[in-house]
Short mmCIF file of C-alpha atoms in Angstrom, two decimals:
data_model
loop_
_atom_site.label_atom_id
_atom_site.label_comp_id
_atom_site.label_asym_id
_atom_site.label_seq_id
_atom_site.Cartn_x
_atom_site.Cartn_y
_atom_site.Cartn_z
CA UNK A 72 30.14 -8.86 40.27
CA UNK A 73 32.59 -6.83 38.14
CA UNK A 74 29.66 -6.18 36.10
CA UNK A 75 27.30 -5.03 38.65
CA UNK A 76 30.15 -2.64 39.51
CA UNK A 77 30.63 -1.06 36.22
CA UNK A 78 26.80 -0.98 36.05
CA UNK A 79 27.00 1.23 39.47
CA UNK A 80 29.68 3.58 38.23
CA UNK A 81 27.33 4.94 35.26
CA UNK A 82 24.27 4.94 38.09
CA UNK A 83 25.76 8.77 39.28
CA UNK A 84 26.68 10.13 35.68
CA UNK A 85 23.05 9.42 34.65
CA UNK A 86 21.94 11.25 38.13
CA UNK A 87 24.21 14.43 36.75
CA UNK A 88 23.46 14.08 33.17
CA UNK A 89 19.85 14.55 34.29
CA UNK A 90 20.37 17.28 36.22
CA UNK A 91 22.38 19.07 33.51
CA UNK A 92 19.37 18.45 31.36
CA UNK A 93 16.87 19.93 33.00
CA UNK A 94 19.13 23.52 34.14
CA UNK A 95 18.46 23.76 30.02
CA UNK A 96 15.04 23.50 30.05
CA UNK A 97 14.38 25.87 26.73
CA UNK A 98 17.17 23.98 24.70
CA UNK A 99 16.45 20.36 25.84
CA UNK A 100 12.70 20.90 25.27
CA UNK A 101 13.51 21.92 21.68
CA UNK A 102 15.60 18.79 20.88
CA UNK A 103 13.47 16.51 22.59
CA UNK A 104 10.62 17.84 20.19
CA UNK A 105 12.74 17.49 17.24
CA UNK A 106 13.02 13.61 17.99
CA UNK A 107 9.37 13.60 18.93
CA UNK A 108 8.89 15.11 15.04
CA UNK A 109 11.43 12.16 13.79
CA UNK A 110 9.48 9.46 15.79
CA UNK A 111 5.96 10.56 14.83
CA UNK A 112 7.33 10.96 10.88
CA UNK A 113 9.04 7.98 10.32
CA UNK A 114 6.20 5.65 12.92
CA UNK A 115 2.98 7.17 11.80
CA UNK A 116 4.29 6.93 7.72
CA UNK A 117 4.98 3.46 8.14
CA UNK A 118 1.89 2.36 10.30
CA UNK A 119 -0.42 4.15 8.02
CA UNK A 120 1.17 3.16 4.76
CA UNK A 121 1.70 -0.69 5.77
CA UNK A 122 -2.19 -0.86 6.43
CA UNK A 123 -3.20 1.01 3.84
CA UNK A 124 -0.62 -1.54 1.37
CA UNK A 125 -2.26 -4.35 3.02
CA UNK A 126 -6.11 -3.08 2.67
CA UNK A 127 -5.02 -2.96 -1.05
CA UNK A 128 -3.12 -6.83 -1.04
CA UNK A 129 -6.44 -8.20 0.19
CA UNK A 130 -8.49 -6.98 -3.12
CA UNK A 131 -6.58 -9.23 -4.86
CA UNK A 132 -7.83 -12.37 -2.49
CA UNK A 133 -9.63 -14.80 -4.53
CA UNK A 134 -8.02 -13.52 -7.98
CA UNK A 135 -4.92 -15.35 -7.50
CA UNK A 136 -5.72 -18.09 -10.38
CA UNK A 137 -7.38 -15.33 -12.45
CA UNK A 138 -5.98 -13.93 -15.89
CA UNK A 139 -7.13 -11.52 -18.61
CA UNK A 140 -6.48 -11.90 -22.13
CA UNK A 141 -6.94 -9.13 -24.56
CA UNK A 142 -5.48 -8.65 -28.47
CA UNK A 143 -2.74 -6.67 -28.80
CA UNK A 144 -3.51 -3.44 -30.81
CA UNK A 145 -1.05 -2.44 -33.54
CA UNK A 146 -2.17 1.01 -34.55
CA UNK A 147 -0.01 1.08 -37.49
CA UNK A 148 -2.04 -1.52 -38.84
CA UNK A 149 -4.67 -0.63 -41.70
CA UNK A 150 -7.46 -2.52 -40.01
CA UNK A 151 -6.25 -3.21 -36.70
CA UNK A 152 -8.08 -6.02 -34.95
CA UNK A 153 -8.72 -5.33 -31.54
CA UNK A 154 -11.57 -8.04 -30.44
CA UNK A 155 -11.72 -11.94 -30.45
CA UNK A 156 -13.89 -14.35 -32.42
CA UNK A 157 -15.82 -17.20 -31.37
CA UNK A 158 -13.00 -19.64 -33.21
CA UNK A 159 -10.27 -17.49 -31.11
CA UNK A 160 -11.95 -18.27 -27.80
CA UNK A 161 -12.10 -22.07 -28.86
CA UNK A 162 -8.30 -22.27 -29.42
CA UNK A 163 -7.82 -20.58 -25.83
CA UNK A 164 -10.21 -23.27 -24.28
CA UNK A 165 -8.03 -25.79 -26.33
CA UNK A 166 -4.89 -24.52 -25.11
CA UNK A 167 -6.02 -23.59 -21.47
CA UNK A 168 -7.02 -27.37 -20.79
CA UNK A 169 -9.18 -27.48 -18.35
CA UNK A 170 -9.27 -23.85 -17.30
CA UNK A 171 -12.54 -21.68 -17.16
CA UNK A 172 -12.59 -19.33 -20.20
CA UNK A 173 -15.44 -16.69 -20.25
CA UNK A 174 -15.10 -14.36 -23.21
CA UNK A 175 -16.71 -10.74 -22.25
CA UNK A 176 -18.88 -8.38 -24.57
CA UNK A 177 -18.28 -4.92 -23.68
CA UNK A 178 -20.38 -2.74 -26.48
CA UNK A 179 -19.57 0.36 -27.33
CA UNK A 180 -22.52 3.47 -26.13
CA UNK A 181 -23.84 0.89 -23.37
CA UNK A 182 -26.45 2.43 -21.27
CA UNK A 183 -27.88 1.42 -18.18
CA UNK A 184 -31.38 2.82 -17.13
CA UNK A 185 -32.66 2.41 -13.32
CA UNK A 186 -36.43 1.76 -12.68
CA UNK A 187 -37.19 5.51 -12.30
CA UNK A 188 -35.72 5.58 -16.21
CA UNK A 189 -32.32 7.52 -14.89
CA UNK A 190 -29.49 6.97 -16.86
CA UNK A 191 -26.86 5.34 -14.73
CA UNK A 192 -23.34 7.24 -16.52
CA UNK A 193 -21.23 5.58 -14.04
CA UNK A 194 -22.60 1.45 -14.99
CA UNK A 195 -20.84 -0.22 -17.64
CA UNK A 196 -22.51 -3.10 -19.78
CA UNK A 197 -20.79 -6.36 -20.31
CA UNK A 198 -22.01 -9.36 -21.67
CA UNK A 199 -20.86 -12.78 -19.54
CA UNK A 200 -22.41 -16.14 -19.64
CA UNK A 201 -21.63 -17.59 -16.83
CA UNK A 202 -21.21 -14.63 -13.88
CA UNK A 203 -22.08 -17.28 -11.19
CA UNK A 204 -18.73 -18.90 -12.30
CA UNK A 205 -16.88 -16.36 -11.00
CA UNK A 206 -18.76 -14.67 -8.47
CA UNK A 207 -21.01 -14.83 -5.32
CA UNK A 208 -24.33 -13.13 -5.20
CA UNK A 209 -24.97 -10.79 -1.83
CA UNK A 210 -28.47 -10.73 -2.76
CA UNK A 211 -30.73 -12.64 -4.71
CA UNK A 212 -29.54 -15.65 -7.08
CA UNK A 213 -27.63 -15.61 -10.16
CA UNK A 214 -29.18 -17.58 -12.34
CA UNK A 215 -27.42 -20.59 -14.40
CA UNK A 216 -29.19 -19.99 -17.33
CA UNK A 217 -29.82 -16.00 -17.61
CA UNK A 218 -31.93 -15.47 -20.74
CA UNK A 219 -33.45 -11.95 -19.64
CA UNK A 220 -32.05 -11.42 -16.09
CA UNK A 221 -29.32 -9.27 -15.66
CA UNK A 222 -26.60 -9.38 -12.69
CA UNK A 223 -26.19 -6.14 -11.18
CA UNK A 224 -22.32 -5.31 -9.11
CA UNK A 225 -22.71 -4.18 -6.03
CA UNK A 226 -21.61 -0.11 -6.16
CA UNK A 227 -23.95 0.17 -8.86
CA UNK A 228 -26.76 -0.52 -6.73
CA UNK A 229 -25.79 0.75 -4.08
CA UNK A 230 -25.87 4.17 -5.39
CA UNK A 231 -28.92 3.48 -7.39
CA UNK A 232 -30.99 1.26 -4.93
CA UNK A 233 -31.33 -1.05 -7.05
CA UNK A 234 -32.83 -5.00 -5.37
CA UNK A 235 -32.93 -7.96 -6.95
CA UNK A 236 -36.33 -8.29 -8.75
CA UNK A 237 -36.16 -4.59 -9.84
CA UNK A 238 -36.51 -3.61 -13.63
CA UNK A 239 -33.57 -2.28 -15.35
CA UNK A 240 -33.26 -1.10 -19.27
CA UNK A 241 -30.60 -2.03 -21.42
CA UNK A 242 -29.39 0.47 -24.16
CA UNK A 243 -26.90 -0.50 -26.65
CA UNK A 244 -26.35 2.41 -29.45
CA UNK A 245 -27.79 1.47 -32.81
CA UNK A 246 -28.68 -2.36 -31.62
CA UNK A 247 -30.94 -2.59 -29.02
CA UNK A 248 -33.20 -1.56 -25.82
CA UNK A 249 -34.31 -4.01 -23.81
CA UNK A 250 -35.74 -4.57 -20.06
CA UNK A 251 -34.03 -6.96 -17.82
CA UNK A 252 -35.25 -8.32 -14.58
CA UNK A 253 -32.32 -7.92 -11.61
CA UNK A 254 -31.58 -11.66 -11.03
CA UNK A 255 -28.78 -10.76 -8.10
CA UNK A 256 -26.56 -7.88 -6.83
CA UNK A 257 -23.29 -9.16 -6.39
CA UNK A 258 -20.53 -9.29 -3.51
CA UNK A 259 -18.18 -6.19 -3.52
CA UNK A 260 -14.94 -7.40 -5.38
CA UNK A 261 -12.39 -4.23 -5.10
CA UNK A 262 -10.10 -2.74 -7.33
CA UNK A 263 -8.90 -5.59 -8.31
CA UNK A 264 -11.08 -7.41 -10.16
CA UNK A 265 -10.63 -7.44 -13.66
CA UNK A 266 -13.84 -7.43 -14.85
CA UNK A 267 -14.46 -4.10 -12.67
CA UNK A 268 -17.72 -6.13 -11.66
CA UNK A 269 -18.59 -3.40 -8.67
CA UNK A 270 -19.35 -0.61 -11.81
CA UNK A 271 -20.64 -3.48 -14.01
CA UNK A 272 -24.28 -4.60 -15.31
CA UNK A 273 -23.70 -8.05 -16.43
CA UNK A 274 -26.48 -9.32 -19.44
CA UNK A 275 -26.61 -12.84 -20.71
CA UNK A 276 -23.88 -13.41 -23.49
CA UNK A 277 -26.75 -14.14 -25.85
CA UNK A 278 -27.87 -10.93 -26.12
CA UNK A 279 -25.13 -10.09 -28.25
CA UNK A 280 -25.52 -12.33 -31.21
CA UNK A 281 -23.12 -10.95 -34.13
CA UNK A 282 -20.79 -9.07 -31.57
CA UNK A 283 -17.28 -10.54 -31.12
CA UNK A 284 -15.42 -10.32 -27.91
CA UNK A 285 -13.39 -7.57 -25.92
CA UNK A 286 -11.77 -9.61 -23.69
CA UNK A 287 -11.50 -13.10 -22.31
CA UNK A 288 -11.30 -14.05 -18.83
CA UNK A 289 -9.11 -17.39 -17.70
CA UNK A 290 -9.38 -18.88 -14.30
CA UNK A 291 -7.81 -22.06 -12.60
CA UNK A 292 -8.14 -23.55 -9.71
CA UNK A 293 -5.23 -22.82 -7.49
CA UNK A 294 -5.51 -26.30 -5.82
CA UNK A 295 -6.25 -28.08 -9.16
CA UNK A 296 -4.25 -25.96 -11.81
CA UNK A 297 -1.47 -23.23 -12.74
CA UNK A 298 -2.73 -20.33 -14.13
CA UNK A 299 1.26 -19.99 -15.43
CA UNK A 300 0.62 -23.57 -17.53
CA UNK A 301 -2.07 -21.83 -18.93
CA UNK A 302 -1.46 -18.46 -19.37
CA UNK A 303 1.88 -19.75 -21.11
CA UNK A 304 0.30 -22.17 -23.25
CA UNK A 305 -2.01 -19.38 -25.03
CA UNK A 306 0.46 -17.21 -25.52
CA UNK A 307 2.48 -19.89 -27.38
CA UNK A 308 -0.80 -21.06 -29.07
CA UNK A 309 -1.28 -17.28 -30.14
CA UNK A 310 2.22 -15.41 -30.30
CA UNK A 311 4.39 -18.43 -31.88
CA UNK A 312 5.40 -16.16 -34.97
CA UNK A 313 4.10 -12.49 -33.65
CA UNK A 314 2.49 -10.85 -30.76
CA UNK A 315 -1.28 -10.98 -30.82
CA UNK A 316 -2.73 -12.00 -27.51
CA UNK A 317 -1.43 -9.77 -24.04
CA UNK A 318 -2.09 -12.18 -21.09
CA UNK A 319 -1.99 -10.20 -17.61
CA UNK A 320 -2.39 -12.51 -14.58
CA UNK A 321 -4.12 -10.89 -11.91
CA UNK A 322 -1.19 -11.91 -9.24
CA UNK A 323 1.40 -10.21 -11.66
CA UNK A 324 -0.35 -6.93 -11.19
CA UNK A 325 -0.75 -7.64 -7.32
CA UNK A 326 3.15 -7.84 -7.08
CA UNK A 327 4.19 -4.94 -9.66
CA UNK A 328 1.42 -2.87 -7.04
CA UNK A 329 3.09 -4.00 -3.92
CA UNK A 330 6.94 -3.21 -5.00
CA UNK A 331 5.94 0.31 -6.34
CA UNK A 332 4.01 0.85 -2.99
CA UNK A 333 6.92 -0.47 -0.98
CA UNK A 334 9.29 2.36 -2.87
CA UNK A 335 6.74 4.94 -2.30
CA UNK A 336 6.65 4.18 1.42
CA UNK A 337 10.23 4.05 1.58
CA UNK A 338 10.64 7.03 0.13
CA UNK A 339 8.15 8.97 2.63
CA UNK A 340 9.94 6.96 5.85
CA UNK A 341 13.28 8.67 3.70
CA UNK A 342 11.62 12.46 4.11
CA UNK A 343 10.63 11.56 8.02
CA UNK A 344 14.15 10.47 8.46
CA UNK A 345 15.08 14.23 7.38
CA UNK A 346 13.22 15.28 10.86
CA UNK A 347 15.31 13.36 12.86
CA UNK A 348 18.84 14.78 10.89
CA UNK A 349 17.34 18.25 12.25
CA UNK A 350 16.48 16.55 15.65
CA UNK A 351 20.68 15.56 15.49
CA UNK A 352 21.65 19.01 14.69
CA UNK A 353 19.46 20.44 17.31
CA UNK A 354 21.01 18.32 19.91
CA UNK A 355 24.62 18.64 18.72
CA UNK A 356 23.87 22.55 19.35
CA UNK A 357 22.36 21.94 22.66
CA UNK A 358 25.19 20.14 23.95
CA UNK A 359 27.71 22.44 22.30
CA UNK A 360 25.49 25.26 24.12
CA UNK A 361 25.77 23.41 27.43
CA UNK A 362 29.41 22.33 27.47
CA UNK A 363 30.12 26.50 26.57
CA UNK A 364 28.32 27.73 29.32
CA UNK A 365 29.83 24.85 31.89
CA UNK A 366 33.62 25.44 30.90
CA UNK A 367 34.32 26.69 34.54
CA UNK A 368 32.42 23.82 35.61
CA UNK A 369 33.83 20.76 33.71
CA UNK A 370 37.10 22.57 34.17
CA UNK A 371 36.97 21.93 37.77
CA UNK A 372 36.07 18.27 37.28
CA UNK A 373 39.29 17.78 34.68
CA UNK A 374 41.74 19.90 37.31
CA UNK A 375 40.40 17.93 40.40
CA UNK A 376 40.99 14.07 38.21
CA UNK A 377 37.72 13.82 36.26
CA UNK A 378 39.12 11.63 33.45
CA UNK A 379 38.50 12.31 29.47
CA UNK A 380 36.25 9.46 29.26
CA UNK A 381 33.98 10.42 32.26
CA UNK A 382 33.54 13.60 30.78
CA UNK A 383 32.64 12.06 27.38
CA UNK A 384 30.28 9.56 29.33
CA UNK A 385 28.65 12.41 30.78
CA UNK A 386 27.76 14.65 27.76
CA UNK A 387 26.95 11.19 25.67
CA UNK A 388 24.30 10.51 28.41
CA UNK A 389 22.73 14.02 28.37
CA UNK A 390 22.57 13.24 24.76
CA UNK A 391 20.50 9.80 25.54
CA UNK A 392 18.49 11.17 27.49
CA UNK A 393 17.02 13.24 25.12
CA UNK A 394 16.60 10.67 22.35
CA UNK A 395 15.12 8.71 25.07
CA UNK A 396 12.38 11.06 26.12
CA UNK A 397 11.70 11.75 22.74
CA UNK A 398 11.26 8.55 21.94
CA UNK A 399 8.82 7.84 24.61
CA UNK A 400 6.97 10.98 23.75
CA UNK A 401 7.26 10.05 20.26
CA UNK A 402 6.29 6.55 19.98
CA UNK A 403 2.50 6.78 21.46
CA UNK A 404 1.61 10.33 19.37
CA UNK A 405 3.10 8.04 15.87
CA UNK A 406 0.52 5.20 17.20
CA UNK A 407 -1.74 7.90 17.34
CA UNK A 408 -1.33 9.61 14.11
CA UNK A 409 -1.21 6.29 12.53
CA UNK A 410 -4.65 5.80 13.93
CA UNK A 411 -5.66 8.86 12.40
CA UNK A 412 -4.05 7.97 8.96
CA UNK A 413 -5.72 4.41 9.21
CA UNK A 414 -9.16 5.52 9.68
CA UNK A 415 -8.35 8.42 6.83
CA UNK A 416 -7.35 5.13 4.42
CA UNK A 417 -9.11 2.10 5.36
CA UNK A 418 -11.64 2.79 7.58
CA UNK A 419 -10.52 1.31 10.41
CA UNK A 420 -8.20 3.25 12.90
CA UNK A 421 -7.30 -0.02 15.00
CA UNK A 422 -5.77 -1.74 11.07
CA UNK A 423 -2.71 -1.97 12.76
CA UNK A 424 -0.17 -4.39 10.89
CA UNK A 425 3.05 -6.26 12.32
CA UNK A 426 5.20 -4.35 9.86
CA UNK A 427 3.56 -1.12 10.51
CA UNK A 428 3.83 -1.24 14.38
CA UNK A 429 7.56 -2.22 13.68
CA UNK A 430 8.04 0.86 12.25
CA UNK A 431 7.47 2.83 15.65
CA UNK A 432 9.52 0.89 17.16
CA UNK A 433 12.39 1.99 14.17
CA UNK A 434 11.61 5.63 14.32
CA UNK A 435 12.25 5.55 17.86
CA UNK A 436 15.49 3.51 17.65
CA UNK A 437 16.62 5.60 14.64
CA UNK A 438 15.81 8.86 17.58
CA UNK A 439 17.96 7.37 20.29
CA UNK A 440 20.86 6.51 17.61
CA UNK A 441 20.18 9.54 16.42
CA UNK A 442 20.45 11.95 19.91
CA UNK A 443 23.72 9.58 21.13
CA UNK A 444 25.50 10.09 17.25
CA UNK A 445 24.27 13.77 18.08
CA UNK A 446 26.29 13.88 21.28
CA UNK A 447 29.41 12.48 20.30
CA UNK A 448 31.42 15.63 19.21
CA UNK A 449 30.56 18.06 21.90
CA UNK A 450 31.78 15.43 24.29
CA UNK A 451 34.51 14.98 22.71
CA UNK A 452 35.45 18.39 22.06
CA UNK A 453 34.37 19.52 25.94
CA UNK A 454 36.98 16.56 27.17
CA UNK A 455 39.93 17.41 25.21
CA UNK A 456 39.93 21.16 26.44
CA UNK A 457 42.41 21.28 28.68
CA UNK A 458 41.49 22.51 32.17
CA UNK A 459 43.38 25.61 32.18
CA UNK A 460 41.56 26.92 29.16
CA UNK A 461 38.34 26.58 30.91
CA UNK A 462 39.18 29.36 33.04
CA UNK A 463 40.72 31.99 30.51
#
């Protein structure tokens, strides 16, 4: 009952404090739109960057057991070696144990030539045995076997129009040109596919007879396997007495991408958060403003037994207020905006993510803190004016 008493007291200060507000309308409008700025800042940044972090994080679905091994290149060296022989892939499959290891071809001058006999600049070659190993066709089949059927990614036929059963040519500088049949365009994979399979043309590994390998792909089986085991056991196999072999799991780069992402986005939230220091100043001179201009009137209430603290309780809640409104003003324009910036990023304006809508609700907590912090000193400095002075 006590409670519901104390509760009631406050019920006519907020009646007054709402009054005062809106005698000011210039001023209050002006710091309620410097919170709104705050809100939208801090909410739309963090909406917008969480979904775009999170359209990135799910590239690297299905790559989780995935690692890329390529020599280490010592340009000091006279004759640096910078590819992998066929005995070199046999230790890996040796040390890997039962992980898949696909060693990759990727000549130097390789040219990719559409049906029309266009050069495709964008397409890069790569020989691969087994592409079905490690990825799904969208259209067509990729054959087990490939002996003169090429896999074509998916962004390189999309801007080419290239189908499965189309004719392709295959230029490698000073080795050979050759005309493939598309076996099967493949599934988009995203940035994060090491292979870069989207830009690729994959030909059959035995094509390149004589050429040694650029890189060598590992994968394991998350349910079966560790990609760790065997990513550690080549590079003991390979770099027991010097560094030869770089092994870069594809979950390694996912992480080192999501903490530099989560410092940029802090770092943006940090420059919103500067909106909603001018949003405090703003509202510290408002109130300052207000108490001036009511000295006769907050006079009276002192002389006729309006205590310090109601005084303070009345300013502070003229100083709510206008966090609050700004808030509420704020919080649906930052969903908003963060529509805006989602359908900029990924697409989708509705890619709304737990974290991200978590950061509206912050911006507008951070405004309300913000506006009631803001309020403090007038109040305090309009109570402990003594009641006499109001009237000089």
């Amino acid at each position: 009952m006590s409670r519901l008493r104390r509760l009631a007291a406050y019920v006519p200060t907020v009646r007054l404090a709402r009054r005062n507000v809106s005698r000011a309308t210039a001023r209050s409008a002006l710091a309620v739109v410097a919170v709104v700025i705050g809100v939208v800042a801090i909410g739309a940044i963090g909406t917008g960057g969480e979904a775009f972090k999170q359209d990135q994080l799910e590239a690297y679905e299905g790559f989780g057991g995935t690692a890329t091994v390529n020599p280490v290149y010592y340009p000091n060296e006279e004759d640096p070696d910078t590819t992998f022989s066929e005995a070199e892939v046999a230790r890996m499959r040796r040390a890997a144990g039962g992980a898949t290891v696909l060693p990759v071809v990727q000549p130097p001058g390789g040219v990719v030539r559409t049906p029309a006999g266009e050069a495709i600049v964008t397409a890069q070659v790569k020989g691969l045995a087994e592409p079905g190993s490690f990825y799904d066709a969208a259209n067509g089949t990729i054959p087990e076997d490939p002996r003169r059927s090429v896999v074509v990614g998916s962004r390189v036929a999309d801007e080419n129009g290239i189908r499965p059963g189309d004719q392709v040519t295959i230029v490698v500088e000073d080795e050979f040109e050759r005309s493939f049949r598309v076996a099967a365009v493949l599934e988009p994979q995203g940035f994060a596919d090491p292979l870069q399979a989207d830009r690729s043309v994959f030909v059959p590994l035995s094509q390149f007879e004589g050429f040694e390998y650029d890189e060598v792909i590992v994968r394991v089986d998350p349910e079966t396997g560790s990609i760790d085991a065997a990513s550690r056991a080549i590079e003991s196999e390979f770099n027991a007495r010097r560094r030869t072999v770089d092994v870069s799991q594809a979950q390694e780069r996912r992480e080192g991408f999501e903490q530099s992402f989560e410092t940029i986005n802090r770092f943006l939230i940090g420059v919103g958060g500067v909106s909603l220091l001018v949003a405090a100043v703003t509202i510290a001179n408002t109130l300052l403003m207000s108490a001036i201009e009511r000295e006769g009137e907050l006079g009276v209430m002192r002389a006729v037994g309006y205590p310090k603290g109601a005084v303070i309780r009345l300013l502070v809640a003229e100083a709510t207020i206008l966090g609050l409104v700004g808030g509420a003003i704020g919080a649906p324009l930052a969903l908003g905006v963060g529509a805006a910036i989602n359908a900029a990023l990924v697409g989708d304006p509705l890619a709304f993510t737990p974290a991200g809508v978590r950061y509206v609700g912050l911006g507008v907590a951070f405004g309300v803190l913000t506006a009631l912090v803001a309020g403090v000193y007038p109040a305090w400095k309009a109570a402990n004016k003594r009641p006499v002075e109001a009237f000089d």
